CSV table of C-alpha atoms and ligand atoms in Angstrom, one decimal:
chain,number,residue,atom,x,y,z
A,34,UNK,CA,-0.2,-0.3,-0.1
A,35,UNK,CA,0.8,3.8,-0.8
A,36,UNK,CA,2.9,4.8,2.8
A,37,UNK,CA,3.6,8.4,1.8
A,38,UNK,CA,3.2,10.8,-1.2
A,39,UNK,CA,5.3,14.1,-1.1
A,40,UNK,CA,6.2,16.3,-3.7
A,41,UNK,CA,9.2,18.7,-4.5
A,42,UNK,CA,9.3,22.0,-7.0
A,43,UNK,CA,12.4,21.4,-9.4
A,44,UNK,CA,12.4,23.1,-13.0
A,45,UNK,CA,11.5,22.2,-16.5
A,46,UNK,CA,13.4,22.7,-20.0
A,47,UNK,CA,12.4,26.5,-20.2
A,48,UNK,CA,13.7,27.1,-16.5
A,49,UNK,CA,10.3,27.4,-15.1
A,50,UNK,CA,9.0,25.8,-11.8
A,51,UNK,CA,6.7,22.3,-11.9
A,52,UNK,CA,6.0,19.7,-10.1
A,53,UNK,CA,8.1,16.4,-8.7
A,54,UNK,CA,6.3,13.9,-7.0
A,55,UNK,CA,7.6,10.5,-5.2
A,56,UNK,CA,4.9,7.9,-4.2
A,57,UNK,CA,6.6,5.5,-1.3
A,58,UNK,CA,5.1,1.9,-0.3
A,59,UNK,CA,4.9,0.5,2.8
A,60,UNK,CA,7.9,-1.6,1.7
A,61,UNK,CA,9.9,1.2,0.8
A,62,UNK,CA,9.6,0.9,-2.9
A,63,UNK,CA,10.0,4.4,-4.5
A,64,UNK,CA,7.6,5.9,-7.7
A,65,UNK,CA,8.6,9.3,-9.0
A,66,UNK,CA,7.4,11.7,-11.5
A,67,UNK,CA,7.9,15.0,-13.6
A,68,UNK,CA,5.4,17.1,-14.4
A,69,UNK,CA,5.6,18.9,-18.2
A,70,UNK,CA,3.7,22.1,-19.0
A,71,UNK,CA,2.9,23.9,-22.4
A,72,UNK,CA,3.0,27.2,-23.9
A,73,UNK,CA,0.2,26.9,-26.3
A,74,UNK,CA,-2.2,25.7,-23.9
A,75,UNK,CA,-6.0,24.8,-25.0
A,76,UNK,CA,-8.8,26.9,-23.0
A,77,UNK,CA,-10.0,24.0,-21.4
A,78,UNK,CA,-7.3,22.3,-20.3
A,79,UNK,CA,-7.2,21.0,-16.7
A,80,UNK,CA,-5.7,23.7,-14.7
A,81,UNK,CA,-1.7,24.2,-13.7
A,82,UNK,CA,-1.6,25.6,-10.2
A,83,UNK,CA,0.6,28.6,-10.0
A,84,UNK,CA,1.5,30.3,-7.1
A,85,UNK,CA,1.2,33.9,-8.6
A,86,UNK,CA,2.8,37.1,-6.6
A,87,UNK,CA,6.4,38.1,-7.3
A,88,UNK,CA,8.5,34.9,-6.9
A,89,UNK,CA,9.6,33.4,-9.8
A,90,UNK,CA,7.9,35.2,-12.3
A,91,UNK,CA,4.4,34.5,-10.4
A,92,UNK,CA,4.9,30.6,-11.8
A,93,UNK,CA,6.2,28.8,-8.6
A,94,UNK,CA,4.1,25.4,-7.6
A,95,UNK,CA,4.4,25.9,-3.7
A,96,UNK,CA,0.8,25.6,-3.7
A,97,UNK,CA,0.6,22.1,-5.6
A,98,UNK,CA,3.4,20.9,-3.8
A,99,UNK,CA,1.9,21.4,-0.5
A,100,UNK,CA,-1.5,20.0,-1.7
A,101,UNK,CA,0.7,16.7,-2.5
A,102,UNK,CA,2.1,16.9,0.8
A,103,UNK,CA,-1.1,17.4,2.7
A,104,UNK,CA,-3.9,16.7,1.4
A,105,UNK,CA,-3.1,14.0,-1.0
A,106,UNK,CA,-1.4,12.1,1.2
A,107,UNK,CA,-3.7,11.9,3.9
A,108,UNK,CA,-6.0,11.0,1.3
A,109,UNK,CA,-4.1,8.0,-0.1
A,110,UNK,CA,-2.0,6.8,2.6
A,111,UNK,CA,-3.0,3.0,3.0
A,112,UNK,CA,-4.3,2.6,-0.2
A,113,UNK,CA,-3.5,0.2,-3.2
A,114,UNK,CA,-1.2,1.4,-5.9
A,115,UNK,CA,-1.9,-1.2,-8.3
A,116,UNK,CA,-6.0,-0.1,-8.5
A,117,UNK,CA,-4.8,3.3,-10.7
A,118,UNK,CA,-8.3,3.6,-11.2
A,119,UNK,CA,-9.3,4.5,-7.9
A,120,UNK,CA,-6.1,6.5,-6.9
A,121,UNK,CA,-7.0,8.6,-9.8
A,122,UNK,CA,-10.7,8.5,-8.5
A,123,UNK,CA,-9.9,9.4,-5.0
A,124,UNK,CA,-7.8,12.6,-6.2
A,125,UNK,CA,-10.7,13.8,-8.3
A,126,UNK,CA,-12.9,13.7,-5.7
A,127,UNK,CA,-10.8,15.1,-3.3
A,128,UNK,CA,-10.4,18.0,-5.4
A,129,UNK,CA,-14.0,18.8,-6.4
A,130,UNK,CA,-13.9,20.6,-9.7
A,131,UNK,CA,-14.4,19.9,-12.9
A,132,UNK,CA,-11.2,21.2,-14.0
A,133,UNK,CA,-8.8,20.1,-10.8
A,134,UNK,CA,-8.4,24.3,-10.4
A,135,UNK,CA,-8.0,23.5,-6.6
A,136,UNK,CA,-5.6,21.0,-5.8
A,137,UNK,CA,-3.8,21.3,-9.7
A,138,UNK,CA,-3.9,19.5,-12.3
A,139,UNK,CA,0.3,19.1,-11.6
A,140,UNK,CA,-0.4,18.2,-8.5
A,141,UNK,CA,-2.7,15.5,-9.5
A,142,UNK,CA,-1.0,14.2,-12.5
A,143,UNK,CA,2.6,14.0,-10.2
A,144,UNK,CA,0.9,11.5,-8.0
A,145,UNK,CA,-0.9,9.8,-11.0
A,146,UNK,CA,2.1,9.3,-12.7
A,147,UNK,CA,4.6,8.0,-9.6
A,148,UNK,CA,1.8,5.6,-8.9
A,149,UNK,CA,1.8,4.1,-11.4
A,150,UNK,CA,6.0,3.8,-11.3
A,151,UNK,CA,5.7,2.7,-8.1
A,152,UNK,CA,3.5,-0.3,-8.5
A,153,UNK,CA,5.8,-1.2,-11.4
A,154,UNK,CA,8.7,-0.6,-9.5
A,155,UNK,CA,7.1,-3.0,-6.7
A,156,UNK,CA,6.3,-6.0,-9.4
A,157,UNK,CA,9.9,-5.1,-10.7
A,158,UNK,CA,8.8,-4.9,-14.1
A,159,UNK,CA,9.0,-2.0,-16.6
A,160,UNK,CA,6.3,0.6,-16.6
A,161,UNK,CA,5.5,-0.4,-20.1
A,162,UNK,CA,5.0,-3.6,-19.1
A,163,UNK,CA,2.8,-3.1,-16.1
A,164,UNK,CA,0.7,-0.7,-17.8
A,165,UNK,CA,0.4,-2.6,-21.2
A,166,UNK,CA,-0.5,-6.1,-22.5
A,167,UNK,CA,1.5,-8.0,-24.2
A,168,UNK,CA,1.0,-7.2,-28.0
A,169,UNK,CA,3.5,-3.8,-27.7
A,170,UNK,CA,4.5,-1.9,-30.7
A,171,UNK,CA,6.8,1.1,-31.0
A,172,UNK,CA,5.4,4.1,-32.2
A,173,UNK,CA,5.6,5.8,-35.3
A,174,UNK,CA,7.4,9.4,-34.4
A,175,UNK,CA,7.0,12.9,-35.4
A,176,UNK,CA,10.3,15.0,-34.9
A,177,UNK,CA,9.5,19.1,-34.4
A,178,UNK,CA,12.3,20.0,-36.4
A,179,UNK,CA,11.7,23.7,-37.0
A,180,UNK,CA,10.0,25.8,-34.3
A,181,UNK,CA,7.7,28.8,-35.0
A,182,UNK,CA,4.5,30.2,-33.1
A,183,UNK,CA,4.6,29.8,-29.7
A,184,UNK,CA,7.7,28.1,-29.5
A,185,UNK,CA,9.9,30.6,-31.3
A,186,UNK,CA,10.6,34.2,-31.7
A,187,UNK,CA,10.6,34.3,-35.5
A,188,UNK,CA,8.7,35.2,-38.4
A,189,UNK,CA,6.6,31.7,-38.6
A,190,UNK,CA,3.3,31.5,-37.6
A,191,UNK,CA,2.7,28.0,-37.7
A,192,UNK,CA,4.1,26.4,-34.5
A,193,UNK,CA,5.7,23.0,-35.7
A,194,UNK,CA,7.2,21.1,-38.2
A,195,UNK,CA,7.9,17.7,-38.3
A,196,UNK,CA,9.6,15.2,-40.0
A,197,UNK,CA,8.8,11.3,-39.4
A,198,UNK,CA,10.3,8.1,-40.9
A,199,UNK,CA,7.6,6.3,-42.7
A,200,UNK,CA,9.9,3.8,-44.2
A,201,UNK,CA,11.8,2.0,-41.3
A,202,UNK,CA,13.0,-1.6,-40.6
A,203,UNK,CA,13.1,-1.0,-37.2
A,204,UNK,CA,12.7,1.8,-34.5
A,205,UNK,CA,16.4,2.2,-34.4
A,206,UNK,CA,16.4,2.6,-38.3
A,207,UNK,CA,14.0,5.1,-37.9
A,208,UNK,CA,15.5,7.5,-35.5
A,209,UNK,CA,18.8,7.4,-37.4
A,210,UNK,CA,17.0,8.6,-41.1
A,211,UNK,CA,15.5,11.6,-38.6
A,212,UNK,CA,19.1,12.2,-37.1
A,213,UNK,CA,20.6,12.4,-40.7
A,214,UNK,CA,17.7,14.4,-41.9
A,215,UNK,CA,18.3,17.2,-38.9
A,216,UNK,CA,21.7,17.5,-39.4
A,217,UNK,CA,21.1,18.3,-42.7
A,218,UNK,CA,18.4,20.5,-42.4
A,219,UNK,CA,21.0,22.7,-40.3
A,220,UNK,CA,23.3,23.0,-43.2
A,221,UNK,CA,20.5,24.0,-45.5
A,222,UNK,CA,19.6,26.6,-42.9
A,223,UNK,CA,23.1,27.9,-42.7
A,224,UNK,CA,23.2,27.8,-46.5
A,225,UNK,CA,20.2,29.7,-47.3
A,226,UNK,CA,22.2,32.4,-44.5
A,227,UNK,CA,20.0,32.3,-41.8
A,228,UNK,CA,20.8,31.3,-38.0
A,229,UNK,CA,20.5,27.8,-36.4
A,230,UNK,CA,19.8,28.4,-33.2
A,231,UNK,CA,17.5,26.4,-31.3
A,232,UNK,CA,13.3,27.1,-30.4
A,233,UNK,CA,11.8,25.1,-27.4
A,234,UNK,CA,11.7,21.8,-28.4
A,235,UNK,CA,15.0,21.0,-30.0
A,236,UNK,CA,13.8,21.9,-33.7
A,237,UNK,CA,15.7,25.1,-35.2
A,238,UNK,CA,14.5,28.5,-34.7
A,239,UNK,CA,15.5,30.2,-38.1
A,240,UNK,CA,13.6,33.9,-38.9
A,241,UNK,CA,12.7,32.6,-42.1
A,242,UNK,CA,9.4,34.7,-43.8
A,243,UNK,CA,6.7,32.0,-44.0
A,244,UNK,CA,5.5,28.5,-43.0
A,245,UNK,CA,5.8,27.5,-47.0
A,246,UNK,CA,9.5,28.4,-46.8
A,247,UNK,CA,10.0,25.9,-43.7
A,248,UNK,CA,8.0,23.1,-45.7
A,249,UNK,CA,10.6,24.0,-48.6
A,250,UNK,CA,13.7,23.6,-46.3
A,251,UNK,CA,12.4,20.0,-44.7
A,252,UNK,CA,11.7,19.1,-48.2
A,253,UNK,CA,15.4,19.8,-49.4
A,254,UNK,CA,16.7,18.5,-46.3
A,255,UNK,CA,15.2,15.3,-46.9
A,256,UNK,CA,16.3,15.0,-50.3
A,257,UNK,CA,20.1,16.1,-49.5
A,258,UNK,CA,19.9,13.3,-47.0
A,259,UNK,CA,19.7,10.8,-49.3
A,260,UNK,CA,16.0,10.1,-48.7
A,261,UNK,CA,12.9,10.3,-50.9
A,262,UNK,CA,10.4,13.0,-49.2
A,263,UNK,CA,6.9,11.0,-48.4
A,264,UNK,CA,8.5,7.6,-49.0
A,265,UNK,CA,11.1,7.4,-46.6
A,266,UNK,CA,10.4,10.5,-44.8
A,267,UNK,CA,7.3,12.6,-44.5
A,268,UNK,CA,6.3,15.7,-43.0
A,269,UNK,CA,3.8,16.7,-40.4
A,270,UNK,CA,2.7,20.1,-39.3
A,271,UNK,CA,1.1,21.7,-36.4
A,272,UNK,CA,-0.4,25.1,-37.1
A,273,UNK,CA,-1.6,25.7,-33.6
A,274,UNK,CA,-4.2,28.3,-35.2
A,275,UNK,CA,-5.7,29.5,-32.0
A,276,UNK,CA,-2.7,31.5,-31.6
A,277,UNK,CA,-3.0,33.6,-34.8
A,278,UNK,CA,-6.8,33.8,-34.9
A,279,UNK,CA,-8.1,37.0,-34.3
A,280,UNK,CA,-11.7,37.0,-32.0
A,281,UNK,CA,-12.8,40.3,-32.8
A,282,UNK,CA,-12.5,39.9,-36.7
A,283,UNK,CA,-12.9,36.1,-36.8
A,284,UNK,CA,-9.8,36.1,-39.3
A,285,UNK,CA,-6.8,34.2,-39.2
A,286,UNK,CA,-3.7,36.8,-38.8
A,287,UNK,CA,-1.5,34.5,-40.6
A,288,UNK,CA,2.1,35.7,-41.9
A,289,UNK,CA,1.3,39.2,-42.9
A,290,UNK,CA,-2.1,38.5,-44.3
A,291,UNK,CA,-5.7,38.2,-43.2
A,292,UNK,CA,-7.6,34.9,-44.1
A,293,UNK,CA,-11.1,33.8,-44.0
A,294,UNK,CA,-11.2,30.4,-43.0
A,295,UNK,CA,-12.4,29.4,-46.3
A,296,UNK,CA,-8.8,30.6,-47.3
A,297,UNK,CA,-7.0,29.0,-44.7
A,298,UNK,CA,-8.5,26.1,-46.2
A,299,UNK,CA,-7.5,26.8,-49.4
A,300,UNK,CA,-4.0,27.4,-48.3
A,301,UNK,CA,-3.8,24.0,-46.7
A,302,UNK,CA,-5.0,22.5,-50.2
A,303,UNK,CA,-2.3,24.1,-51.6
A,304,UNK,CA,0.4,23.4,-49.5
A,305,UNK,CA,-0.8,19.7,-49.8
A,306,UNK,CA,-0.3,19.9,-53.8
A,307,UNK,CA,2.5,21.3,-53.5
A,308,UNK,CA,4.4,19.1,-50.5
A,309,UNK,CA,2.6,15.8,-51.3
A,310,UNK,CA,4.9,14.2,-48.5
A,311,UNK,CA,2.6,16.1,-45.9
A,312,UNK,CA,0.9,13.3,-43.9
A,313,UNK,CA,-0.6,14.8,-41.0
A,314,UNK,CA,-2.1,18.3,-39.8
A,315,UNK,CA,-2.9,19.3,-36.4
A,316,UNK,CA,-5.4,22.0,-35.5
A,317,UNK,CA,-5.5,24.0,-38.6
A,318,UNK,CA,-8.4,25.9,-37.2
A,319,UNK,CA,-8.9,28.0,-33.9
A,320,UNK,CA,-10.0,25.6,-30.9
A,321,UNK,CA,-13.4,27.2,-31.2
A,322,UNK,CA,-13.6,26.7,-34.8
A,323,UNK,CA,-15.6,23.5,-34.8
A,324,UNK,CA,-17.2,23.9,-37.6
A,325,UNK,CA,-14.1,24.5,-40.3
A,326,UNK,CA,-12.6,21.2,-38.0
A,327,UNK,CA,-15.5,19.3,-39.7
A,328,UNK,CA,-15.4,21.0,-43.1
A,329,UNK,CA,-11.5,20.4,-43.4
A,330,UNK,CA,-11.8,16.5,-41.8
A,331,UNK,CA,-14.7,16.3,-44.8
A,332,UNK,CA,-12.9,17.3,-47.5
A,333,UNK,CA,-9.2,16.3,-47.1
A,334,UNK,CA,-9.4,13.5,-44.3
A,335,UNK,CA,-9.2,10.9,-46.6
A,336,UNK,CA,-6.0,12.1,-47.8
A,337,UNK,CA,-4.4,13.7,-44.5
A,338,UNK,CA,-4.7,12.8,-41.1
A,339,UNK,CA,-6.5,16.1,-39.1
A,340,UNK,CA,-5.3,16.1,-35.7
A,341,UNK,CA,-7.1,17.7,-32.9
A,342,UNK,CA,-5.1,19.0,-30.0
A,343,UNK,CA,-6.3,22.3,-28.1
A,344,UNK,CA,-10.3,21.6,-29.3
A,345,UNK,CA,-10.7,18.2,-27.5
A,346,UNK,CA,-7.4,18.6,-24.7
A,347,UNK,CA,-7.5,15.1,-23.8
A,348,UNK,CA,-10.6,15.0,-22.2
A,349,UNK,CA,-13.3,12.2,-22.6
A,350,UNK,CA,-16.3,14.4,-22.7
A,351,UNK,CA,-14.6,16.5,-25.4
A,352,UNK,CA,-13.5,13.6,-27.4
A,353,UNK,CA,-16.9,12.3,-27.5
A,354,UNK,CA,-18.5,15.1,-28.9
A,355,UNK,CA,-15.6,15.6,-31.6
A,356,UNK,CA,-16.3,11.8,-32.6
A,357,UNK,CA,-20.2,12.8,-32.8
A,358,UNK,CA,-19.4,15.9,-34.8
A,359,UNK,CA,-16.5,14.2,-36.8
A,360,UNK,CA,-14.4,17.2,-36.5
A,361,UNK,CA,-10.9,15.7,-37.1
A,362,UNK,CA,-9.4,11.9,-37.8
A,363,UNK,CA,-6.7,11.6,-34.9
A,364,UNK,CA,-6.8,12.9,-31.4
A,365,UNK,CA,-3.8,14.4,-29.7
A,366,UNK,CA,-3.0,12.9,-26.2
A,367,UNK,CA,-0.9,14.9,-23.4
A,368,UNK,CA,-1.9,13.8,-20.2
A,369,UNK,CA,-1.7,16.9,-17.8
A,370,UNK,CA,-3.9,18.6,-20.3
A,371,UNK,CA,-6.5,15.8,-18.6
A,372,UNK,CA,-4.6,15.7,-15.3
A,373,UNK,CA,-4.6,11.7,-14.5
A,374,UNK,CA,-3.3,8.6,-16.2
A,375,UNK,CA,-6.7,6.7,-16.2
A,376,UNK,CA,-9.0,9.6,-17.7
A,377,UNK,CA,-5.9,9.4,-20.5
A,378,UNK,CA,-6.0,6.0,-20.6
A,379,UNK,CA,-9.9,6.2,-21.5
A,380,UNK,CA,-9.5,9.6,-24.1
A,381,UNK,CA,-7.5,6.7,-26.2
A,382,UNK,CA,-9.8,3.8,-25.6
A,383,UNK,CA,-12.3,6.5,-26.7
A,384,UNK,CA,-10.4,7.4,-29.4
A,385,UNK,CA,-9.4,4.1,-31.0
A,386,UNK,CA,-12.6,2.5,-30.6
A,387,UNK,CA,-14.3,5.1,-32.6
A,388,UNK,CA,-11.6,4.8,-35.8
A,389,UNK,CA,-9.6,7.8,-34.5
A,390,UNK,CA,-5.8,7.4,-34.5
A,391,UNK,CA,-3.9,8.9,-31.1
A,392,UNK,CA,-0.8,11.1,-31.3
A,393,UNK,CA,0.8,10.7,-28.0
A,394,UNK,CA,2.6,14.1,-26.8
A,395,UNK,CA,5.3,15.9,-25.0
A,396,UNK,CA,4.9,19.6,-23.9
A,397,UNK,CA,7.3,22.5,-25.1
A,398,UNK,CA,8.1,22.7,-21.4
A,399,UNK,CA,9.7,19.4,-21.0
A,400,UNK,CA,11.6,17.4,-17.7
A,401,UNK,CA,13.7,14.5,-18.1
A,402,UNK,CA,11.1,12.5,-17.3
A,403,UNK,CA,10.6,9.7,-20.0
A,404,UNK,CA,6.6,8.6,-19.0
A,405,UNK,CA,4.9,9.2,-22.4
A,406,UNK,CA,7.8,6.7,-24.1
A,407,UNK,CA,6.5,3.6,-22.2
A,408,UNK,CA,2.9,5.2,-22.1
A,409,UNK,CA,3.0,5.3,-25.5
A,410,UNK,CA,4.2,1.8,-26.3
A,411,UNK,CA,2.1,0.5,-23.2
A,412,UNK,CA,-1.4,2.0,-24.8
A,413,UNK,CA,-0.3,1.0,-28.3
A,414,UNK,CA,-0.8,4.8,-29.4
A,415,UNK,CA,1.1,4.0,-32.1
A,416,UNK,CA,2.6,8.0,-32.6
A,417,UNK,CA,4.5,9.7,-30.7
A,418,UNK,CA,5.7,13.3,-31.0
A,419,UNK,CA,8.2,14.4,-28.6
A,420,UNK,CA,10.2,16.9,-30.2
A,421,UNK,CA,13.7,17.3,-32.4
A,422,UNK,CA,16.4,14.7,-32.0
A,423,UNK,CA,18.2,17.0,-29.7
A,424,UNK,CA,18.6,18.4,-26.3
A,425,UNK,CA,18.1,15.5,-23.5
A,426,UNK,CA,14.7,16.3,-22.5
A,427,UNK,CA,13.0,15.9,-26.0
A,428,UNK,CA,16.3,12.8,-26.8
A,429,UNK,CA,15.7,11.2,-23.5
A,430,UNK,CA,12.0,9.4,-24.9
A,431,UNK,CA,13.6,8.4,-28.3
A,432,UNK,CA,16.6,6.8,-25.9
A,433,UNK,CA,13.8,5.0,-24.0
A,434,UNK,CA,12.2,3.6,-26.9
A,435,UNK,CA,15.4,2.7,-28.4
A,436,UNK,CA,15.9,0.4,-24.8
A,437,UNK,CA,12.4,-1.0,-25.1
A,438,UNK,CA,13.0,-1.9,-29.1
A,439,UNK,CA,16.2,-3.8,-27.4
A,440,UNK,CA,14.0,-5.3,-24.4
A,441,UNK,CA,11.7,-6.6,-26.7
A,442,UNK,CA,13.7,-7.9,-29.4
A,443,UNK,CA,12.1,-10.1,-31.7
A,444,UNK,CA,8.6,-9.3,-30.4
A,445,UNK,CA,9.6,-5.5,-31.8
A,446,UNK,CA,6.3,-4.3,-33.5
A,447,UNK,CA,6.6,-1.4,-35.6
A,448,UNK,CA,3.6,0.7,-35.4
A,449,UNK,CA,2.5,1.6,-39.2
A,450,UNK,CA,1.1,5.1,-40.6
A,451,UNK,CA,-1.7,5.7,-41.1
A,452,UNK,CA,-3.6,3.2,-38.7
A,453,UNK,CA,-7.0,3.3,-40.1
A,454,UNK,CA,-6.9,6.0,-42.9
A,455,UNK,CA,-6.7,4.9,-46.6
A,456,UNK,CA,-3.6,6.8,-47.9
A,457,UNK,CA,-2.3,6.0,-51.8
B,1966,PGA,P1,2.3,23.1,-26.3
B,1966,PGA,O1,2.8,22.7,-27.4
B,1966,PGA,O2,2.8,21.9,-25.1
B,1966,PGA,O3,3.1,24.4,-25.7
B,1966,PGA,O4,1.1,23.3,-25.5
B,1966,PGA,C1,2.5,21.5,-28.1
B,1966,PGA,C2,1.6,21.7,-28.8
B,1966,PGA,O5,0.5,22.6,-29.3
B,1966,PGA,O6,1.1,20.6,-29.2
B,1967,ZN,ZN1,-0.5,21.3,-30.6
């Protein structure tokens, strides 16, 4: 049983405070987890409790830490760590709000993840085994190699430009192709006279003039690295369009233009024609603009994966509504958007049961914790985005997948993209 739960304030990859939680079992077994934090957060995400005031730019998490050390500790003492659903429900009930605003989703998630770790450690099995079945697969990974939007100070309004290895003989083989392309991209960026400094997710953040130029550079880097765009390495992007939507004019203020939703839709279609190697588009419209999500899915959903992130925030209720409306064909999954392991499992189950693909995701503010690597394998989520093949807080997730592939040995299967969309 759980003997003690405690937390402390640590720092994330952007130098901001975050929660680390420890769950200690009666025999002394420790489970520990660190909580990530987003920059382009959805309106309906569970609440990340921050102290406010002047200390650490108001971003301190001492209240969340204190909630773990007092109320949550009292409520979980003596509870079995092997019933994750029960542990999470106790914290949800204790919090008492719909969005975990009282205790903080950062406090609750830290304990939720640390509980799973403690249980796995107690059973002396890897986390992916404890949480998963036996028929496990290594995900298709999406690597954000050019950072824009809220993740970099440059002129690109789309947030993430990703590359993904569609043809690979093993996870390692795919990752090597990505690393080669990343290094080639650096040369392409420098040859064009731009700086090759990095953004929040380890991708380059050159001051390009447009998203189209970013896609052109990816195309060129894939070819120069010796691969065929679309065949060996494909492209995906996250527009994170809520961040360039103008709620007053109801237009998209995009890279010096003001576009209606129809014009944005036409723009995406033109990009697909120009770069047929684009296989996945996340958040093409603002989080409130469900109508246009639906329209774009009806129009292009048989050719490209349309991923919903900000509109649904890993929330089972919102995902149910999204499925009913056919507003995408894929759901982005972020543990800290909803705040417990159990609810995240429910989000994944719902999506997959209804023929939606799932993409697990890191946050732009990350830690060294590799929980999502194991969690992706355990849930057969099949897709993972965890940033560039650079900066340890990103690469550690991929390194963990390399370890898992080695452990699975001959049983290691690769998730194939797409799992349910009929692409050419
Ligand atoms: P965030 O970005 O972690 O800053 O929210 C990730 C995303 O939008 O997918
Ligand atoms: Zn997103």
